């Protein structure tokens, strides 16, 4: 019977924590995806010559995408309290966010070092691979705006590589976050 797996209690379901997940993901993605092109442009303008000398002209674009991805990987660590809230909501803790911040001041950043490492690797790979795939398409001498299918393919390639690279660290982060509850005698 699959019902107990999907709905372990009458008030719990696989949808627990979706509002917290939306808050976390929308906030983090808005900051990352909305600001990355600005930082990438800034890096090209301010440090383009140095990056070209370091990587060669062929890889300057990919390097600036990867560096800006790494910057936002570190910055996204600031959203760990929302990630912790999401995790706790998903395991049926209904504590409101601001109450959680008061109760778990030091625990809000549990796993921050592994999260930072995961994010730097993931965002660097995501933006870098997306740029490499996009450059491959550019060799076909298309004119006009980038077609939708090309954006889907480039973003998907970057997301797949980023997921493969970052998933082990994500598992470690989740274990660290849930273990801190078990060590305090709380129900995870």
Coordinates of C-alpha atoms in Angstrom, one line a residue:
X1 CA 0.0 0.0 0.0
X2 CA 1.6 3.3 -1.1
X3 CA -0.8 5.6 0.8
X4 CA 1.2 5.4 4.1
X5 CA 4.4 6.4 2.2
X6 CA 2.8 9.4 0.5
X7 CA 0.7 10.4 3.5
X8 CA 2.5 9.1 6.6
X9 CA 0.1 10.9 9.0
X10 CA -3.2 12.6 8.4
X11 CA -1.6 16.1 8.4
X12 CA 1.5 15.2 6.5
X13 CA 2.2 14.6 2.8
X14 CA 4.8 14.8 0.2
X15 CA 3.8 18.5 -0.2
X16 CA 4.8 19.5 3.3
X17 CA 7.2 22.4 3.2
X18 CA 6.3 23.5 -0.4
X19 CA 5.7 27.1 0.7
X20 CA 9.1 27.1 2.5
X21 CA 10.7 25.5 -0.6
X22 CA 9.1 28.1 -2.9
X23 CA 10.3 30.9 -0.6
X24 CA 13.8 29.6 -0.5
X25 CA 14.1 28.7 -4.2
X26 CA 12.5 31.8 -5.5
X27 CA 14.6 34.1 -3.3
X28 CA 17.9 32.3 -4.0
X29 CA 17.2 31.9 -7.8
X30 CA 16.1 35.5 -8.2
X31 CA 19.3 36.7 -6.6
X32 CA 21.5 34.2 -8.5
X33 CA 20.0 34.0 -11.9
X34 CA 18.8 37.6 -11.9
X35 CA 22.2 39.1 -10.9
X36 CA 24.7 36.7 -12.5
X37 CA 24.6 38.4 -15.9
X38 CA 25.4 41.7 -14.3
X39 CA 28.4 40.3 -12.4
X40 CA 29.5 38.4 -15.5
X41 CA 29.4 41.6 -17.5
X42 CA 31.3 43.5 -14.7
X43 CA 34.0 40.8 -14.7
X44 CA 34.4 41.0 -18.5
X45 CA 34.7 44.8 -18.4
X46 CA 36.9 45.1 -15.3
X47 CA 39.0 41.9 -15.5
X48 CA 38.5 40.8 -19.1
X49 CA 42.2 41.3 -20.0
X50 CA 43.5 39.4 -17.0
X51 CA 41.0 36.6 -17.5
X52 CA 42.0 36.4 -21.2
X53 CA 45.7 36.2 -20.3
X54 CA 45.0 33.5 -17.8
X55 CA 42.6 31.4 -19.9
X56 CA 43.2 32.6 -23.5
X57 CA 40.6 34.4 -25.6
X58 CA 38.8 31.3 -26.5
X59 CA 37.8 30.5 -22.9
X60 CA 37.3 34.0 -21.5
X61 CA 33.6 33.9 -21.7
X62 CA 33.4 30.5 -20.0
X63 CA 35.8 31.6 -17.3
X64 CA 33.8 34.7 -16.5
X65 CA 30.6 32.6 -16.4
X66 CA 32.3 30.2 -14.0
X67 CA 33.8 32.9 -11.8
X68 CA 30.4 34.7 -11.5
X69 CA 28.8 31.3 -10.8
X70 CA 31.3 30.7 -8.0
X71 CA 30.6 34.2 -6.5
X72 CA 26.9 33.5 -6.4
X73 CA 27.5 30.0 -5.0
X74 CA 29.1 31.6 -2.0
X75 CA 26.4 34.3 -1.8
X76 CA 23.6 31.7 -1.8
X77 CA 24.9 30.4 1.5
X78 CA 23.2 33.4 3.0
X79 CA 19.9 31.7 2.3
X80 CA 20.7 28.7 4.5
X81 CA 18.2 29.7 7.2
X82 CA 15.4 29.5 4.5
X83 CA 16.9 26.1 3.4
X84 CA 16.8 24.9 7.0
X85 CA 13.2 26.0 7.4
X86 CA 12.3 24.2 4.2
X87 CA 14.0 21.0 5.4
X88 CA 12.2 21.1 8.8
X89 CA 8.9 21.8 7.1
X90 CA 9.4 18.8 4.9
X91 CA 9.9 16.6 7.9
X92 CA 6.7 17.9 9.5
X93 CA 8.0 20.6 11.8
X94 CA 5.4 23.4 11.5
X95 CA 7.4 26.1 13.3
X96 CA 7.0 29.5 11.6
X97 CA 10.2 31.0 10.1
X98 CA 10.8 33.8 12.6
X99 CA 10.1 31.6 15.6
X100 CA 12.6 29.1 14.1
X101 CA 15.2 31.9 13.8
X102 CA 14.8 32.7 17.5
X103 CA 14.9 29.0 18.6
X104 CA 17.8 27.8 16.4
X105 CA 20.1 30.7 16.1
X106 CA 23.3 28.6 15.7
X107 CA 21.7 25.7 13.9
X108 CA 20.5 27.9 11.0
X109 CA 23.9 27.7 9.4
X110 CA 24.6 24.0 10.1
X111 CA 26.3 22.6 7.0
X112 CA 27.3 26.0 5.7
X113 CA 30.9 25.0 4.8
X114 CA 29.7 22.0 2.8
X115 CA 26.9 24.1 1.2
X116 CA 29.4 26.7 0.2
X117 CA 31.7 24.1 -1.4
X118 CA 28.7 22.5 -3.1
X119 CA 27.4 25.8 -4.4
X120 CA 30.7 27.0 -5.8
X121 CA 31.2 23.7 -7.7
X122 CA 27.5 23.6 -8.9
X123 CA 27.1 27.2 -10.0
X124 CA 30.5 27.3 -11.7
X125 CA 29.7 24.1 -13.5
X126 CA 26.2 25.2 -14.4
X127 CA 27.1 28.5 -15.9
X128 CA 30.4 27.3 -17.4
X129 CA 28.9 24.2 -19.1
X130 CA 25.9 26.3 -20.3
X131 CA 28.4 28.8 -21.9
X132 CA 30.4 26.0 -23.6
X133 CA 27.3 24.4 -25.1
X134 CA 26.0 27.9 -26.2
X135 CA 29.4 28.5 -27.9
X136 CA 29.0 25.2 -29.7
X137 CA 25.6 26.5 -31.1
X138 CA 27.2 29.8 -32.0
X139 CA 29.6 28.1 -34.4
X140 CA 26.6 27.4 -36.6
X141 CA 26.4 31.0 -37.5
X142 CA 22.8 31.7 -36.5
X143 CA 21.5 35.2 -36.7
X144 CA 19.0 36.9 -34.6
X145 CA 18.0 36.2 -31.0
X146 CA 18.8 32.9 -29.3
X147 CA 16.1 30.3 -30.1
X148 CA 14.1 28.9 -27.2
X149 CA 15.2 25.3 -27.8
X150 CA 18.9 26.4 -27.6
X151 CA 18.3 28.1 -24.3
X152 CA 16.6 24.9 -23.0
X153 CA 19.5 22.7 -24.2
X154 CA 22.3 24.9 -22.8
X155 CA 20.6 25.3 -19.5
X156 CA 19.7 21.6 -19.2
X157 CA 23.3 20.6 -20.0
X158 CA 24.6 22.9 -17.3
X159 CA 22.0 21.8 -14.8
X160 CA 22.7 18.1 -15.4
X161 CA 26.5 18.6 -14.9
X162 CA 25.9 20.8 -11.8
X163 CA 23.6 18.2 -10.3
X164 CA 26.0 15.3 -10.8
X165 CA 28.8 17.3 -9.3
X166 CA 26.9 18.7 -6.4
X167 CA 24.6 15.9 -5.3
X168 CA 27.1 14.1 -3.0
X169 CA 27.7 17.4 -1.1
X170 CA 24.0 18.0 -1.0
X171 CA 23.4 14.6 0.7
X172 CA 26.2 15.4 3.2
X173 CA 24.6 18.8 4.0
X174 CA 21.1 17.3 4.5
X175 CA 22.5 14.6 6.8
X176 CA 24.4 17.3 8.9
X177 CA 21.3 19.4 9.1
X178 CA 19.1 16.5 10.2
X179 CA 21.7 15.0 12.6
X180 CA 21.9 18.2 14.5
X181 CA 18.2 17.7 15.5
X182 CA 18.8 14.1 16.5
X183 CA 21.8 15.0 18.7
X184 CA 19.6 17.5 20.6
X185 CA 17.0 14.8 21.2
X186 CA 14.5 16.5 18.9
X187 CA 12.4 14.6 16.4
X188 CA 13.8 15.2 12.9

